[in-house]
Every structure is written in C-alpha cells, then in structure tokens.
Tab-separated table of C-alpha atoms in Angstrom:
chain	number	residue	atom	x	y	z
A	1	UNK	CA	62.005	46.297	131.921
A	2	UNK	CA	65.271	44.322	132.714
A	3	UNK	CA	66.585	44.045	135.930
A	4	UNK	CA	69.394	45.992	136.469
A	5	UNK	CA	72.940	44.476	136.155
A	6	UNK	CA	74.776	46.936	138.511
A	7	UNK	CA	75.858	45.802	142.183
A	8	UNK	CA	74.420	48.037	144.326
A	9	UNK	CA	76.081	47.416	147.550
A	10	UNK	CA	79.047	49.024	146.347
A	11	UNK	CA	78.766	52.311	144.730
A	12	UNK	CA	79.500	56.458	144.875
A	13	UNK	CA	76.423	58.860	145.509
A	14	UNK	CA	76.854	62.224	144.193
A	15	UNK	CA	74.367	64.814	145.910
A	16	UNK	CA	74.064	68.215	144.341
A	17	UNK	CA	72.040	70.798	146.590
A	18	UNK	CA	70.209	73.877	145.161
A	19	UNK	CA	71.611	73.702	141.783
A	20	UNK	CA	71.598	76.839	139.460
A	21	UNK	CA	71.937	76.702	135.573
A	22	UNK	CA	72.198	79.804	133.509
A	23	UNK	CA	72.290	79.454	129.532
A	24	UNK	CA	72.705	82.261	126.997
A	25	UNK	CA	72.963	82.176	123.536
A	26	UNK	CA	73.767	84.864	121.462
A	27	UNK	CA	73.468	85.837	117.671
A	28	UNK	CA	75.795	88.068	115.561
A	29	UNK	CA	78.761	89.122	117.638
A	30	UNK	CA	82.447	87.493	118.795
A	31	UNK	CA	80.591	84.901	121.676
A	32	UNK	CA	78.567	81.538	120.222
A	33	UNK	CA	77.100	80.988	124.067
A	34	UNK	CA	77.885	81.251	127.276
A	35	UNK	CA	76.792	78.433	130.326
A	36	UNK	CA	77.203	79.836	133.924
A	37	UNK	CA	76.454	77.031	136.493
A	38	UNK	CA	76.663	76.999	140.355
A	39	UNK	CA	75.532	74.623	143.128
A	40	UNK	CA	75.305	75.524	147.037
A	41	UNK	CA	76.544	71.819	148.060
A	42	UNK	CA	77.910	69.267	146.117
A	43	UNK	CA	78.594	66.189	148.093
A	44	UNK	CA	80.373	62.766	147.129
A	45	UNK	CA	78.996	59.827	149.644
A	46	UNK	CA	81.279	56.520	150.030
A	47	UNK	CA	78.761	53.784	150.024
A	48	UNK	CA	81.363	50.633	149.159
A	49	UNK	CA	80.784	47.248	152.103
A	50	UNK	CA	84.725	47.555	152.360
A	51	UNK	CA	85.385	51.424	153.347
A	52	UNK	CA	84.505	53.116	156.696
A	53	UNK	CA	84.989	56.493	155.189
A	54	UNK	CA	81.173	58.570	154.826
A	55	UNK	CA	81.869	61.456	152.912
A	56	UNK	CA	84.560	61.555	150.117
A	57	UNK	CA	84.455	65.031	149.366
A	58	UNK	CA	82.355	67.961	150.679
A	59	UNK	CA	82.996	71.452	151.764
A	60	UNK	CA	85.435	72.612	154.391
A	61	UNK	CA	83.073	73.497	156.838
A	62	UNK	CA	83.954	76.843	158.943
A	63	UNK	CA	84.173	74.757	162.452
A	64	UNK	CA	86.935	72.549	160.437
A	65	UNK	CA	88.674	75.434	158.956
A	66	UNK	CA	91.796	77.290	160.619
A	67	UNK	CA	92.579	80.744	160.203
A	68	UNK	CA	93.756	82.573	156.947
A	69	UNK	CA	93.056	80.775	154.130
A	70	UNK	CA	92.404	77.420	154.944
A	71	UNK	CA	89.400	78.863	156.894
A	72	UNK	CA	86.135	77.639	155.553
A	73	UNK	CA	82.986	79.341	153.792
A	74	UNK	CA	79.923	81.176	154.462
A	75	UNK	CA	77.056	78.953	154.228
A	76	UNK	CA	75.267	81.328	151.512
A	77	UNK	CA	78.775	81.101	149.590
A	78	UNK	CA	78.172	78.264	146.509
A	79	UNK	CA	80.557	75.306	146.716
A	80	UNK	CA	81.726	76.271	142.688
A	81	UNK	CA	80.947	78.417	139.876
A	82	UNK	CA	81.932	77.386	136.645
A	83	UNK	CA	81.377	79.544	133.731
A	84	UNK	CA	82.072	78.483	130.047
A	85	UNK	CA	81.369	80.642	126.961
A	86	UNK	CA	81.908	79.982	123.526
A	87	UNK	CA	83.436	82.498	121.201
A	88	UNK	CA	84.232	82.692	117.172
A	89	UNK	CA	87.062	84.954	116.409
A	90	UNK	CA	85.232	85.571	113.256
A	91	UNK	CA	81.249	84.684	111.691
A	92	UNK	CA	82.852	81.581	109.986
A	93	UNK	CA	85.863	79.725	111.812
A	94	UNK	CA	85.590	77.270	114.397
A	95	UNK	CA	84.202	77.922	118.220
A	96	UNK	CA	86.673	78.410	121.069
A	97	UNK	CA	86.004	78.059	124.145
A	98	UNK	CA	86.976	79.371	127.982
A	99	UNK	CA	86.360	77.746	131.187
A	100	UNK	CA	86.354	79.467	134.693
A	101	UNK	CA	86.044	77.374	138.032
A	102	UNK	CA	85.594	78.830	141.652
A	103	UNK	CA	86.108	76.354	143.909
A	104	UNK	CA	85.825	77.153	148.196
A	105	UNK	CA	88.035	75.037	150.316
A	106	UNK	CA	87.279	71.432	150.302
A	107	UNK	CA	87.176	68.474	152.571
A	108	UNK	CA	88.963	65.212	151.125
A	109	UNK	CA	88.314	61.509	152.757
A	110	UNK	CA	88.910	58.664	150.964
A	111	UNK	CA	90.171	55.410	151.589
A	112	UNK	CA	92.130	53.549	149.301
A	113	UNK	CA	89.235	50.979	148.130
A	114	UNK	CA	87.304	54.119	147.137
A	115	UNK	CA	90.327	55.394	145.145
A	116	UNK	CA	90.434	52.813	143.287
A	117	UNK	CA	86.964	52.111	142.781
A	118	UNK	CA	87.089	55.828	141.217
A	119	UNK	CA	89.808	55.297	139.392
A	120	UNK	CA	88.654	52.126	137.662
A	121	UNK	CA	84.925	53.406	137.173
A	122	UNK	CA	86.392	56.923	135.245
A	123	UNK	CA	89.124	54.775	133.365
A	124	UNK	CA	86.750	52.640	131.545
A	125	UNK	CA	84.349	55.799	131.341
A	126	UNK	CA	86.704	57.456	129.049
A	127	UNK	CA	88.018	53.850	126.826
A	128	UNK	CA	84.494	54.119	125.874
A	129	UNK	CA	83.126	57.534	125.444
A	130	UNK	CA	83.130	58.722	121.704
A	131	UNK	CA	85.004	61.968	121.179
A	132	UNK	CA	83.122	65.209	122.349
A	133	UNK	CA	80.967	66.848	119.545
A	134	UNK	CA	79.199	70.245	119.916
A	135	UNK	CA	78.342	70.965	123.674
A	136	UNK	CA	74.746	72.442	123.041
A	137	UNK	CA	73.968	69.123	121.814
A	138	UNK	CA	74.335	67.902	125.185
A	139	UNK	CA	72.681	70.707	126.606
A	140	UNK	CA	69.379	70.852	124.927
A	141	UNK	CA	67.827	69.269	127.256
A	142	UNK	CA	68.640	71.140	130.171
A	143	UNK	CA	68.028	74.917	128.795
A	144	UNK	CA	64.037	73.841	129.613
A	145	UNK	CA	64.682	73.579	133.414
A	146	UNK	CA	67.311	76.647	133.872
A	147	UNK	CA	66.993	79.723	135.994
A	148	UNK	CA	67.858	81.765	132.841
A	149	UNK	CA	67.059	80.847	129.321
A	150	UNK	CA	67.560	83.239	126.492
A	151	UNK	CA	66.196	81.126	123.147
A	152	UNK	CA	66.805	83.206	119.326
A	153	UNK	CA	66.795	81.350	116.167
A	154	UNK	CA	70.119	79.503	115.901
A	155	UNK	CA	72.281	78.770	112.706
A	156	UNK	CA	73.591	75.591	112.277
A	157	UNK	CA	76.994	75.027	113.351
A	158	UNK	CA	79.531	75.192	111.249
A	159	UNK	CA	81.161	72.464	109.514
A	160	UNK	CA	84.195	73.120	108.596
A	161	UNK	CA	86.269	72.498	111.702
A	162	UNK	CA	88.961	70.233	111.104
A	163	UNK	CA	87.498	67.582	114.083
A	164	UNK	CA	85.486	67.366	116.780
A	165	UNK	CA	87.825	67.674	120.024
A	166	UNK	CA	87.134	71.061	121.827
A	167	UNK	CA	89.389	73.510	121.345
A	168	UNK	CA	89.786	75.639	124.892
A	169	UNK	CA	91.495	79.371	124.446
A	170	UNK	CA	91.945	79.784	127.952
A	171	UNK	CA	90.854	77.635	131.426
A	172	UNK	CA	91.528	79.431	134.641
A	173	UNK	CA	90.926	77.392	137.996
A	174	UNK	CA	90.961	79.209	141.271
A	175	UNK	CA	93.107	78.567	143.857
A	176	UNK	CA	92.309	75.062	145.561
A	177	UNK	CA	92.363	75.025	149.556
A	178	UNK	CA	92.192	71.489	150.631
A	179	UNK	CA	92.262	69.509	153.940
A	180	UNK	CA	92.744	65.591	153.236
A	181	UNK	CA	92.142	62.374	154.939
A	182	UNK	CA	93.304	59.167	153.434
A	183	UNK	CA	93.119	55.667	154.322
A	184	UNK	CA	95.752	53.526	153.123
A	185	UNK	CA	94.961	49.311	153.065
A	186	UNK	CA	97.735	47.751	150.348
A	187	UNK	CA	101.041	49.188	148.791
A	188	UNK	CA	101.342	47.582	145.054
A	189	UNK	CA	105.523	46.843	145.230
A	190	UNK	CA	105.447	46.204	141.762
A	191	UNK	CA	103.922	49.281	140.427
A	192	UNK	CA	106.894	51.247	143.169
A	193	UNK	CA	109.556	48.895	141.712
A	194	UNK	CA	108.259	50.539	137.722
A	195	UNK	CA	108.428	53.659	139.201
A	196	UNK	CA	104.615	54.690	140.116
A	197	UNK	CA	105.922	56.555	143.401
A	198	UNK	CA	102.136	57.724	144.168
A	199	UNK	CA	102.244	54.033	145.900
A	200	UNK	CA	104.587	56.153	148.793
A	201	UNK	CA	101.213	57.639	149.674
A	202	UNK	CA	99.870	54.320	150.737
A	203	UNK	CA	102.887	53.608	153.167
A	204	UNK	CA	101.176	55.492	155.862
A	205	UNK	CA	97.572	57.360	156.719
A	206	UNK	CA	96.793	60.942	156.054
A	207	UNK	CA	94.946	62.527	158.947
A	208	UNK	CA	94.030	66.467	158.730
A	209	UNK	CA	96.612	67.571	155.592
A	210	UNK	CA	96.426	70.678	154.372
A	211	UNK	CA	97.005	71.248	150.943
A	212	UNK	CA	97.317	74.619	149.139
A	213	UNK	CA	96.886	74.682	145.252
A	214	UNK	CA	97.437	77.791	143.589
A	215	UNK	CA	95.527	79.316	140.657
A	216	UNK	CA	96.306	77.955	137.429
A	217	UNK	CA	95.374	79.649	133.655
A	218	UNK	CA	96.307	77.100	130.749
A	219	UNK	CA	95.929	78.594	127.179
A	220	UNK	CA	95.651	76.468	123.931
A	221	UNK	CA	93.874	72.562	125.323
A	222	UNK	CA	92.847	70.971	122.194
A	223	UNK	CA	90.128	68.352	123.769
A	224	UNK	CA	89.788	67.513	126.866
A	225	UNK	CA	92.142	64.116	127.577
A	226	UNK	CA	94.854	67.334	126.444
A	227	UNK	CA	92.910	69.803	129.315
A	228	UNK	CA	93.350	67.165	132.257
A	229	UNK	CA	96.675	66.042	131.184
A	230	UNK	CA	97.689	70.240	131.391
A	231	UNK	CA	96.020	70.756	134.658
A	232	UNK	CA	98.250	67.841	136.088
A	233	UNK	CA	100.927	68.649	134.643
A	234	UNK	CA	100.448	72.258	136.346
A	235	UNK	CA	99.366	70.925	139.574
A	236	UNK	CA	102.168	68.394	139.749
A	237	UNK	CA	105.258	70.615	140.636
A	238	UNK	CA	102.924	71.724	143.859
A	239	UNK	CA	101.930	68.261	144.879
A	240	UNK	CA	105.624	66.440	144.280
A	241	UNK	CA	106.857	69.567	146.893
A	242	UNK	CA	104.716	68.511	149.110
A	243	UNK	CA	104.127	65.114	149.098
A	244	UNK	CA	107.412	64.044	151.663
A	245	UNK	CA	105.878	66.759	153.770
A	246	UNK	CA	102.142	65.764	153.748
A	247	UNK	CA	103.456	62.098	154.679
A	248	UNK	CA	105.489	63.467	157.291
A	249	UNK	CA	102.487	65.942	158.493
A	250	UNK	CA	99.822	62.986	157.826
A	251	UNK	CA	102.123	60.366	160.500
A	252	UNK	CA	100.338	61.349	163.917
A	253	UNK	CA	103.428	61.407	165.852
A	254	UNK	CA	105.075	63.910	163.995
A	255	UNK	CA	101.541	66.302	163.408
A	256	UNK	CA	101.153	65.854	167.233
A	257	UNK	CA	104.900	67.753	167.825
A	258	UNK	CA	103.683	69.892	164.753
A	259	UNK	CA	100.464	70.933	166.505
A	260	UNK	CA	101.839	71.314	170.369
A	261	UNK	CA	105.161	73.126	168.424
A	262	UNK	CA	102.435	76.213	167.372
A	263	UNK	CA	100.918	76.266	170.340
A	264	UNK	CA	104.632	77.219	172.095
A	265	UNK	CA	104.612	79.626	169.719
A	266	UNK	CA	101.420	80.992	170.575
A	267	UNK	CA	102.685	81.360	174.084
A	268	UNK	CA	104.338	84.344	172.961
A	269	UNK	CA	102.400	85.949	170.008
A	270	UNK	CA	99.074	85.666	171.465
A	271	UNK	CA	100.376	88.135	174.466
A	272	UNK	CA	101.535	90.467	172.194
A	273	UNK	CA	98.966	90.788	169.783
A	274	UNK	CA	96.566	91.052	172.895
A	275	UNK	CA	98.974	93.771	174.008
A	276	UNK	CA	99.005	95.719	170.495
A	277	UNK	CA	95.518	95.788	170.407
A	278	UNK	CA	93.622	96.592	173.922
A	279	UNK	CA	96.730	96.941	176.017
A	280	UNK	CA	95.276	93.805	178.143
A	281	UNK	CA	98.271	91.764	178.259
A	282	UNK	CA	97.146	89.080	180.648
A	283	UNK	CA	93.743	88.435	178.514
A	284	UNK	CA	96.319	87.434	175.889
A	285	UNK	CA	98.846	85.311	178.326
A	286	UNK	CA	95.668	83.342	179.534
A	287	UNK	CA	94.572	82.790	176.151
A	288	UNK	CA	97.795	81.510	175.394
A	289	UNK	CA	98.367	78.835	178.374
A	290	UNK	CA	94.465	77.799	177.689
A	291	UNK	CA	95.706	76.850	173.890
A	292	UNK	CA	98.462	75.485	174.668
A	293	UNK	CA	97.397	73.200	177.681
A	294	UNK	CA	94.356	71.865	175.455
A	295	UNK	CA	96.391	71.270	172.565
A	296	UNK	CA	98.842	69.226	175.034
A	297	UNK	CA	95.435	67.377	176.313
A	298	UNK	CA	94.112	66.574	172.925
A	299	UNK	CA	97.669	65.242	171.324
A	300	UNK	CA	98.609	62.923	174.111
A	301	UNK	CA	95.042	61.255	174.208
A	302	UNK	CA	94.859	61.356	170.182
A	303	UNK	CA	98.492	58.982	170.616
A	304	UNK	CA	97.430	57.372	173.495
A	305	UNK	CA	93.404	56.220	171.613
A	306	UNK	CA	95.681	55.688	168.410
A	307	UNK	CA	98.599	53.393	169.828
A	308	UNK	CA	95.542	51.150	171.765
A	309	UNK	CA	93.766	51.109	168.574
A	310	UNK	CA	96.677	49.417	166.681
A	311	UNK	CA	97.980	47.103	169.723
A	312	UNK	CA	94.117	46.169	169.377
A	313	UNK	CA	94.339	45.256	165.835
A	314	UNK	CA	97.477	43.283	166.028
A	315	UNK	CA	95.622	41.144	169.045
A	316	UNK	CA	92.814	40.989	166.728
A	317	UNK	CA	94.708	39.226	163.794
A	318	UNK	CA	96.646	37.196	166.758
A	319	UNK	CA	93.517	36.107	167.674
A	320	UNK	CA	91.884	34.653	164.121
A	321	UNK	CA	95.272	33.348	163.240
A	322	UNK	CA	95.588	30.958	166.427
A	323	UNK	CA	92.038	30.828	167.561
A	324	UNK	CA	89.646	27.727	167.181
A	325	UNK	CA	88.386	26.406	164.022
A	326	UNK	CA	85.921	28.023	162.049
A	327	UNK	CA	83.289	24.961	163.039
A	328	UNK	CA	83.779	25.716	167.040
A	329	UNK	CA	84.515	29.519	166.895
A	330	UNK	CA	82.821	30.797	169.957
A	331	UNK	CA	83.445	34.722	170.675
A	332	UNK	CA	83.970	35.555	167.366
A	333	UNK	CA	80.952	37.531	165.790
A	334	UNK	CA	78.898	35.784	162.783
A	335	UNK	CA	79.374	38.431	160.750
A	336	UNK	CA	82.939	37.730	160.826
A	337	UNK	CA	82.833	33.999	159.529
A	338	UNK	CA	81.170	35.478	156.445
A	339	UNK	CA	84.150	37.928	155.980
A	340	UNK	CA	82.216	41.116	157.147
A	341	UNK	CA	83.621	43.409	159.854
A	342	UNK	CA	82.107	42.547	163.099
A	343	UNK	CA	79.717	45.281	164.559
A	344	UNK	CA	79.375	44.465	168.324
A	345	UNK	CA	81.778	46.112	170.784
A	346	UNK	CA	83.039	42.195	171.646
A	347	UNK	CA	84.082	41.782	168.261
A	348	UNK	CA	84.593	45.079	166.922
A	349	UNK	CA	87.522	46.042	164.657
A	350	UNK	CA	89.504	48.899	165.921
A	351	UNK	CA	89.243	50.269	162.317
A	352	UNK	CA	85.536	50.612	163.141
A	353	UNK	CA	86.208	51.956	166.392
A	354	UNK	CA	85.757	55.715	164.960
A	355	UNK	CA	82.395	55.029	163.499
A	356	UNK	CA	80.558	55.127	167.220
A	357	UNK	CA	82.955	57.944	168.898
A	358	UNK	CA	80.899	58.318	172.404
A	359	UNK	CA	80.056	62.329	172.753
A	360	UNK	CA	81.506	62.933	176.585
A	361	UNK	CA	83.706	61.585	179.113
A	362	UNK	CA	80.932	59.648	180.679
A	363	UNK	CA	79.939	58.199	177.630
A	364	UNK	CA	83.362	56.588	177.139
A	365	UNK	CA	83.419	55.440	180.161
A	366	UNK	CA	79.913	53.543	179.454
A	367	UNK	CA	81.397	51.818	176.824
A	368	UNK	CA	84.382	51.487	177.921
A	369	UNK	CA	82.792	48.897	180.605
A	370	UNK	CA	80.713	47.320	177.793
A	371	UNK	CA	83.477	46.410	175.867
A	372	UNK	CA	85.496	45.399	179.048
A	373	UNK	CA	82.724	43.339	179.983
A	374	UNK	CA	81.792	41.880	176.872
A	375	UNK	CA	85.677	40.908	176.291
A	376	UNK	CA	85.465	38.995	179.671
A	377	UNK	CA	82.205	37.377	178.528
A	378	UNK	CA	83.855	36.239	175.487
A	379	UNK	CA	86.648	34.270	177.317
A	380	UNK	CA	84.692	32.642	179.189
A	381	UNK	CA	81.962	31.744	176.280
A	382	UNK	CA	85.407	30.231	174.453
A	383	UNK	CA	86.554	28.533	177.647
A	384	UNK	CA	82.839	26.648	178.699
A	385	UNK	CA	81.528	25.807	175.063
A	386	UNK	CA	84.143	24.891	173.491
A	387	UNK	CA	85.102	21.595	174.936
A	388	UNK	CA	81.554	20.829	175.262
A	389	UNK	CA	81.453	21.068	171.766
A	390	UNK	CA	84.039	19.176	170.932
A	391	UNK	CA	82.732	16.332	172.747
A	392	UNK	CA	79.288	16.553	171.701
A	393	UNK	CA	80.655	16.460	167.440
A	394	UNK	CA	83.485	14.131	168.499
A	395	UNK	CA	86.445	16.071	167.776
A	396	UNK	CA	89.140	14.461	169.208
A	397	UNK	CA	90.720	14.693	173.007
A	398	UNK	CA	88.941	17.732	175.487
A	399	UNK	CA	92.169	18.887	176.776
A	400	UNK	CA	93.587	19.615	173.323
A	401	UNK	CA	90.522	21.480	171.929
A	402	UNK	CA	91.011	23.702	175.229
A	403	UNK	CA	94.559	24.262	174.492
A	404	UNK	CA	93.980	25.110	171.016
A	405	UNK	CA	91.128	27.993	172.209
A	406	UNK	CA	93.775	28.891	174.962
A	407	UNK	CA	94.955	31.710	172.994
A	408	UNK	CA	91.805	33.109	171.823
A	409	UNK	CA	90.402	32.853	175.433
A	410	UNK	CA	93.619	35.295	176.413
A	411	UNK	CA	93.532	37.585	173.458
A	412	UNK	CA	89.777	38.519	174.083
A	413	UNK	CA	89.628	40.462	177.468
A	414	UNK	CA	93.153	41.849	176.514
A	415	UNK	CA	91.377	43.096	173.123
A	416	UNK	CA	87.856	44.747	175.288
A	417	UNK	CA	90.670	46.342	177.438
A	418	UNK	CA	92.128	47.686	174.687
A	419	UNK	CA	89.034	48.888	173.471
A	420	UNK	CA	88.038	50.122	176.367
A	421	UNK	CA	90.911	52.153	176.628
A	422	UNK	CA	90.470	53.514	172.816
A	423	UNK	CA	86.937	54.827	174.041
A	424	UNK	CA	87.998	56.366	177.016
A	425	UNK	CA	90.326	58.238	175.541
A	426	UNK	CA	88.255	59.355	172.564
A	427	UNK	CA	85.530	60.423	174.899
A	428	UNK	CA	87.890	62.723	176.505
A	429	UNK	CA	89.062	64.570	173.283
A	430	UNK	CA	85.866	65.023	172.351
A	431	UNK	CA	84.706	66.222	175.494
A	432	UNK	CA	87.301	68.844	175.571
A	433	UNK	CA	86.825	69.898	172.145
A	434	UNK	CA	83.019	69.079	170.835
A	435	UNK	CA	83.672	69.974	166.776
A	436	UNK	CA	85.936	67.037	167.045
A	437	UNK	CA	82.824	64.346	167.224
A	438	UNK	CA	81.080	66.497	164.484
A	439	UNK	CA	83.878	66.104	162.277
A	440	UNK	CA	84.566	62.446	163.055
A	441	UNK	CA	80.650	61.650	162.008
A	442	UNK	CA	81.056	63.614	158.552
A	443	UNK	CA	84.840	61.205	158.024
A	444	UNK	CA	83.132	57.733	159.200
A	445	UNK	CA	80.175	55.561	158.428
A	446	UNK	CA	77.702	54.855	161.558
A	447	UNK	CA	77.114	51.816	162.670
C-alpha cells in the first residue's frame, strides 16, 4: 500500500465513547425509517504543533458547571441524542425527513490556529462532496453493528423526486448551554475593513464565557448547505447580542469585577435564604464572607499570575529581538532556534506556562526557585561563553560581542522572576480552589 500523504503532526482526533445506534425500518404506513443515535462522550482533541489548547470540545463537566442551567450533567446522562425518521405523506411522493438533537451543556476551547484549521478542513470537505443521495445508502453498512436492527423486505426507492437534496419537514435543536475558551493569535484587518466583524473576536481572549442558545425548530430545509445556513441564521440574532458582552465578560479585568460584584451580592442573599430555610442566619452570613473572601483571593492572584505572564512575554520578544546572533545564542533553548516553543522552565514561553500548573502552594514555590534559578544560570551562561566564543570563531572585538549579549544577559533573570512569580501565584489559586488545576489540565496540552 502507499504511504500516506497526510501530515500527521497536525491534526483533530474525534473520540466517541460508548456509542449507541438504533435503526428501524418500516413497511406500509406514513414513516420510510427512523435512525435514533446516542453516544455517552464525544470528545474533540487539539493535536496541531502550534496550539496549547487539549480539548476543543467536550462536556461541561458538573465540577465546571454553576448553578441553574449552566450546571453540568450526570455522568449516566449521553452527551446527544439525535433522532431522524423518514416519512412519506403518501405510498408514492418523495421522503421527508425530521431531525431532533439533545445536546447537554458543552465545554468550548479552541485557539485560533485550530479554528482555522477547522474551518479550512470542512470548507474544502463540502467544494468536493457530491450532493446527498438516499441516506440508507450510507447506512447499510452500519445496521450490521447496531443495538437495534429491525430488517423487512424493502421496495426500492422511489424515483420520481425532482433531485437529490434532502428535503427536512421539521429540525428541532435543544437548547445549547455553552462555556467557551478562545485563544486569539492574529486579527485579519482586511477581512474587518470588508466587513467580516467575527475578526472583533480575535481582538482579545475568551476565558470562562457563558453562552446560552435557545431551542430552535426550522420547518421546510431543502438540503443541507439550506439546513446550516437556517440554523445560523437562527442562532445569529443570539450570538450578535452577545458578542460586545462575551468580549467584555472574556477581558479578565472586567470578569474579575464581574465575579467579586456577585459575590457582594451574595453577602446579602445567602443570609437570607439561610434564614428562610432553617432559621440559622449566621450559617448563611459565614457562608457568605467565606465566598466572598475566596472569590477576592482567587481574582487578585488570577490578575496578578496574568499581568506577570504578559510582562514575561514582552521580555521574552525583547529578548530574541536584541539578543546575540543565532550562531552564539547561549540561554536560549534549541528548540527555539528551530522555531518550536521552548519547553524548559529557563526558556519557557509564558503561553506555555498553563500547561505545567503546580497542584499546591508548595509546589509553586518549587518551581518558582527553579525558574528563578535557572534564569540566573542563563545570564551568566550568556555572560562567560559568549565572548569566549567569539574569540575562539573570530568574530570581531570581545567587548562588543559582550555588549551586544548585554541585553539578553538582563532580560533573562528578569524573565525566571517573572516566571517565578506566574507560578507562585497559580499555585495559590489552585491551592485554594483544587477543580481549578483539573480544569486547567482538560484546557492545556502537558508538557
């Protein structure tokens, strides 16, 4: 067999867990069949070199979920049910069809090189698929490996339908809880400037959103390019709403006065509720100043982890920009002269900071002192081999190749401080509240 063609290093897993497939087919009344389908976990993995991000979608879990209905699901609760049957209004005219999706609440991560990866791989999907034809053709082969399988003697179909699109009589989606993370990494200026304002989205990063979608029932899709265009044309009203608002909510500053804002409030209700129910009034005061003093904890280190984290990638860029040549760059990582992110706490990225959150306090401590260390180490690498370099390939005058690494030799224990400071503080948060590391392994990639 050939090899195959397809670059593996960059790619989309799709993992569907304990999948169930019900087919029925019926004979000589209104319904043609009917396909019921449902999966306990359906899971999209990011597995492109460029992104950080681990899984792209996946189920709200409950420890991610807030109250009402953004909550999340019961574990024994499938992640969708779709149902489609097939009807004739009469023996001889065309099939119609109806589609019913259950969706729970979802989890959304995605950075922008996935996006796009997504939306390049579906858009040349459909420029070459042929138009659909009759769906049991397609799903011959999978009636031998359903749960349910009820075979009869089949007619053919008919043939006098005017063309092969897929007429849909009705297509009701439930309502759509979501919670989104999205990285941003370019704005195109020239798809803004012709009006593409999706491209506002990439202006900042979306951290926690919530996004409610209500239930939609479209009647009358003739194929399906006509069915997606209707279900964002029906979604769009929702999303335009509340896309100023999920920047706004998405920019940590502002979701940081959002968050301590409700815990004020909370000051007051969770008292009174306490009070309405068991008459124990102080049960529901303590309750409240416990909220609202770990919600004050959390959001000040969150800013104080995320304003080191981008002082650390502006030294960072200082640093390559005015360091040493790439023949004599000393302190930088290896992996970084090849155009990969470095790994090693010396020459980590602060984008890749998240990807080894330490568990406890302690822990960021520990590495807060590696990275300190390793910072200091790096200076002085930069400062001692250097100019012995330079003399040993003849590169010109010492005392200029040490000015020229000068900067470099600066930048470096000023970026492990940083660092240091990033881990210290993200050791904290998720010391005080342990779901936070859980959810921070299911956004980013390990090391």
């Amino acid at each position: 067999p050939h090899p195959s063609q397809r670059d593996m290093r960059n790619l989309v897993k799709i993992f569907i867990d304990d999948l169930f497939v019900q087919v029925d087919l019926f004979e000589n009344c209104d319904k043609d069949f009917r396909i019921k389908a449902a999966a306990r976990q359906v899971k999209l993995v990011d597995r492109l070199v460029s992104s950080k991000r681990h899984y792209m979608v996946t189920h709200l879990s409950d420890v991610e979920g807030t109250e009402g209905p953004q909550a999340g699901r019961d574990s024994r609760t499938p992640m969708f049910v779709l149902v489609w049957e097939a009807i004739k209004p009469t023996l001889t005219a065309a099939t119609e069809h109806r589609l019913n999706l259950d969706l729970v609440p979802l989890r959304i991560n995605i950075d922008q090189d996935a996006a796009e990866f997504m939306a390049d791989f579906f858009g040349a999907t459909s420029a070459n698929t042929p138009a659909a034809t009759n769906p049991m053709s397609t799903t011959s082969t999978t009636t031998s490996t359903t749960t349910t399988v009820r075979p009869r003697q089949r007619s053919s179909a008919p043939t006098n339908a005017p063309d092969n699109d897929l007429y849909f009589q009705s297509v009701t989606i439930s309502q759509i809880n979501l919670k989104i993370d999205y990285k941003p990494k370019h704005v195109d200026y020239k798809g803004l400037s012709r009006g593409e304002y999706v491209q506002l989205v990439n202006f900042c990063t979306l951290e926690a959103v919530q996004l409610k979608l209500p239930s939609v029932t479209l009647n009358g899709c003739k194929g399906l390019e006509q069915l997606g265009g209707k279900v964002v044309e029906a979604y769009m009203p929702y999303v335009s709403s509340s896309e100023i608002l999920m920047l706004l909510v998405g920019f940590q500053p502002l979701r940081a006065v959002k968050n301590i804002t409700s815990s004020t409030v909370n000051l007051v209700v969770l008292p009174v509720q306490s009070y309405q129910k068991d008459k124990a009034l102080f049960i529901g005061i303590k309750k409240g100043i416990t909220e609202f003093a770990k919600t004050v904890a959390v959001e000040m280190v969150d800013l104080t982890a995320t304003a080191s984290s981008g002082v650390q990638t502006v030294c960072e860029t200082l640093r390559e920009k005015t360091g040493p040549s790439a023949p004599v760059t000393v302190g930088i990582h290896p992996q970084q002269k090849m155009g990969k992110a470095p790994t090693g706490p010396a020459g980590n990225s602060a984008a890749s900071s998240s990807t080894r959150q330490p568990a406890t306090a302690l822990e960021g401590l520990s590495q807060a002192y590696t990275s300190l260390s390793k910072g200091l180490r790096s200076s002085m690498n930069i400062l001692v081999r250097i100019p012995t370099e330079a003399e040993e390939t003849g590169e010109g005058i010492v005392r200029h190749t040490v000015l020229r690494a000068l900067p470099a030799a600066a930048l470096s224990p000023v970026i492990g401080a940083l660092e240091a400071m990033t881990t210290t503080m993200q050791g904290i948060h998720n010391h005080i509240d342990p779901i936070h590391k859980n959810e921070m392994d299911h956004i980013y990639k390990s090391n």
